PDB file of C-alpha atoms in Angstrom:
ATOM      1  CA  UNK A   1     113.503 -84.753 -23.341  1.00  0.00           C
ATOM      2  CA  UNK A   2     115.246 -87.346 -25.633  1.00  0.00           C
ATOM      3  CA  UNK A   3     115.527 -86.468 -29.466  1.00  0.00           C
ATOM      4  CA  UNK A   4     117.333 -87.677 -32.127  1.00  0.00           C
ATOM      5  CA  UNK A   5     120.710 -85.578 -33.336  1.00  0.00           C
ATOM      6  CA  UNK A   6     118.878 -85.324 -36.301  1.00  0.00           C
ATOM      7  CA  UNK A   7     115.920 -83.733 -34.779  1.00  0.00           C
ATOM      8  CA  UNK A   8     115.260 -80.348 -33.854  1.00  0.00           C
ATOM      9  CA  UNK A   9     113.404 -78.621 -31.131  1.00  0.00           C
ATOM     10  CA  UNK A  10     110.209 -76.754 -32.718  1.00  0.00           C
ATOM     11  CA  UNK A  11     109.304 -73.282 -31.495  1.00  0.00           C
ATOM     12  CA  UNK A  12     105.506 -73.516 -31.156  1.00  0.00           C
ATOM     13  CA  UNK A  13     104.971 -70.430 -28.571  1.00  0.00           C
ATOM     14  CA  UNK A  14     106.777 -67.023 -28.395  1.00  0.00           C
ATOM     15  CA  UNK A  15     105.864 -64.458 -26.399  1.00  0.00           C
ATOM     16  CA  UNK A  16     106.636 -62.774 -23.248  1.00  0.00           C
ATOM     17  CA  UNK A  17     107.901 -64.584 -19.811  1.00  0.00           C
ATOM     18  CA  UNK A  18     104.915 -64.848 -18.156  1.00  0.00           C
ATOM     19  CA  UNK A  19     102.716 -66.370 -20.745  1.00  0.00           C
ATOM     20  CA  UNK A  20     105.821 -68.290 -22.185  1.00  0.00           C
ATOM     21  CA  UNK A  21     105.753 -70.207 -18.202  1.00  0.00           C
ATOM     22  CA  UNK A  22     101.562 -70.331 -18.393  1.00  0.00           C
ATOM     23  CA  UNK A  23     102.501 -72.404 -21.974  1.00  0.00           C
ATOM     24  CA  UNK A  24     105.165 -74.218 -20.071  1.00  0.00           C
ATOM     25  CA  UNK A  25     102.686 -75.177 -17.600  1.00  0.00           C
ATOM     26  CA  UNK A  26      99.839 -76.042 -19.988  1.00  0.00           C
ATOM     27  CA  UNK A  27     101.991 -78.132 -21.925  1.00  0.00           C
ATOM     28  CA  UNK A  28     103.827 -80.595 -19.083  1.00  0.00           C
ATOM     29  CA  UNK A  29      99.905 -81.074 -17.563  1.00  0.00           C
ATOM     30  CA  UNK A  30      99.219 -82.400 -20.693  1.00  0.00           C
ATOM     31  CA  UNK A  31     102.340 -84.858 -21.093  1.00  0.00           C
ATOM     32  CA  UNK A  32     104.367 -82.590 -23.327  1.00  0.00           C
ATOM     33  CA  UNK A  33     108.145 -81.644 -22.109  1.00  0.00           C
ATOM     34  CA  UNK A  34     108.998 -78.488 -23.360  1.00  0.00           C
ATOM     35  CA  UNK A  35     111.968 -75.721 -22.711  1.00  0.00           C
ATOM     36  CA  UNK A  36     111.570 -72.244 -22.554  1.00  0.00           C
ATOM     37  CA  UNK A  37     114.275 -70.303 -24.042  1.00  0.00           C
ATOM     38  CA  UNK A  38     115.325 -66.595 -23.439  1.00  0.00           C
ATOM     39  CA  UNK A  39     115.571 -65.541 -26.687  1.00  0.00           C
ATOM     40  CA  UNK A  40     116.957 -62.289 -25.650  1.00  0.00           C
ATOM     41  CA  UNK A  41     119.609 -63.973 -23.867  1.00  0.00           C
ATOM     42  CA  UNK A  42     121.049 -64.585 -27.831  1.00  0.00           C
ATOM     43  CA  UNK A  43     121.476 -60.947 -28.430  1.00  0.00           C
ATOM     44  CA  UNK A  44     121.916 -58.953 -25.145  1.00  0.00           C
ATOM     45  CA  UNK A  45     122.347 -61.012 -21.935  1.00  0.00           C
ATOM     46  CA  UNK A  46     122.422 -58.167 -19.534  1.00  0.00           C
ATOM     47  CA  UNK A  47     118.955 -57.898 -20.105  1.00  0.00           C
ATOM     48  CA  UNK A  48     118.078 -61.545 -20.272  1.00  0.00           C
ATOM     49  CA  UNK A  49     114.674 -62.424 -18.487  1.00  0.00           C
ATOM     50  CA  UNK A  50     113.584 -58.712 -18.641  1.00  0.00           C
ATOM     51  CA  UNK A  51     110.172 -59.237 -20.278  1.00  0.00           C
ATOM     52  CA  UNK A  52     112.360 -60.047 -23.467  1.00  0.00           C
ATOM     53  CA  UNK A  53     111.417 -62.769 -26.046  1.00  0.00           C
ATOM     54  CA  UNK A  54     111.071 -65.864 -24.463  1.00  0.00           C
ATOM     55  CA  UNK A  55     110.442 -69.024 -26.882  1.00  0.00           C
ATOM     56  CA  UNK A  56     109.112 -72.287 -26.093  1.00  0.00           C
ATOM     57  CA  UNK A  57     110.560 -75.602 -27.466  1.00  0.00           C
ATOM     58  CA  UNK A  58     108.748 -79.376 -28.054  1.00  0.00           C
ATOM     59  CA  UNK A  59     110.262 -81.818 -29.822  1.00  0.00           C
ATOM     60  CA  UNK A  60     109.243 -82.255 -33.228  1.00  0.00           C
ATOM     61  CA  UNK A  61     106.789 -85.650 -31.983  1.00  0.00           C
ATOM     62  CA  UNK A  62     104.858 -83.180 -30.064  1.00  0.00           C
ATOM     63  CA  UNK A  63     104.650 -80.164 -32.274  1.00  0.00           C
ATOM     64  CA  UNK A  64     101.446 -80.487 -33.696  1.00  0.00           C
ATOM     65  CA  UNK A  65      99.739 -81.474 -30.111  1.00  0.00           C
ATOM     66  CA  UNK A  66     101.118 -78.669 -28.639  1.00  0.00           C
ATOM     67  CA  UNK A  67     100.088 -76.532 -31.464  1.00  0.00           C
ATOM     68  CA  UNK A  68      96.958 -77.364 -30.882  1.00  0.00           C
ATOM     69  CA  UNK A  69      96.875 -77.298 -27.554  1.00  0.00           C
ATOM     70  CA  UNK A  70      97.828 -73.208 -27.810  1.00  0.00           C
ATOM     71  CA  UNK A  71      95.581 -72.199 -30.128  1.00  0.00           C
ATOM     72  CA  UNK A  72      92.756 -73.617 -27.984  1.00  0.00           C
ATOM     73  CA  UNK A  73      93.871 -72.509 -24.670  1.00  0.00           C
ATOM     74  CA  UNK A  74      91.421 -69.764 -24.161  1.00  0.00           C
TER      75      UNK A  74
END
């Protein structure tokens, strides 16, 4: 994912680790790279990945699709 020094990554999902991977998934079939982030991992890495905080990252190009794109999953 390329972005500009000047430009950063929008949170547009935060939730648990499973549905924080589902939005991974939905996004990248749809053309959108995105990183998922263990917020967690910020504040207490020994219990990093442990159905903690996870966030999910676009760049700020994609922010609005993938906005979107959430809200109208179900």
């Amino acid at each position: 994912m390329k972005t500009n020094q000047n430009d950063a990554l929008r949170v547009v999902f935060s939730g648990n680790p499973f549905e924080a991977e589902v939005i991974r998934g939905m996004l990248e079939t749809n053309g959108i790279c995105c990183i998922v982030e263990d917020h967690t991992s910020l504040v207490t890495s020994y219990y990093s990945g442990v159905g903690g905080d996870m966030r999910v990252l676009v760049s700020p190009s994609d922010a609005e699709k993938a906005i979107k794109l959430i809200k109208h999953k179900d």
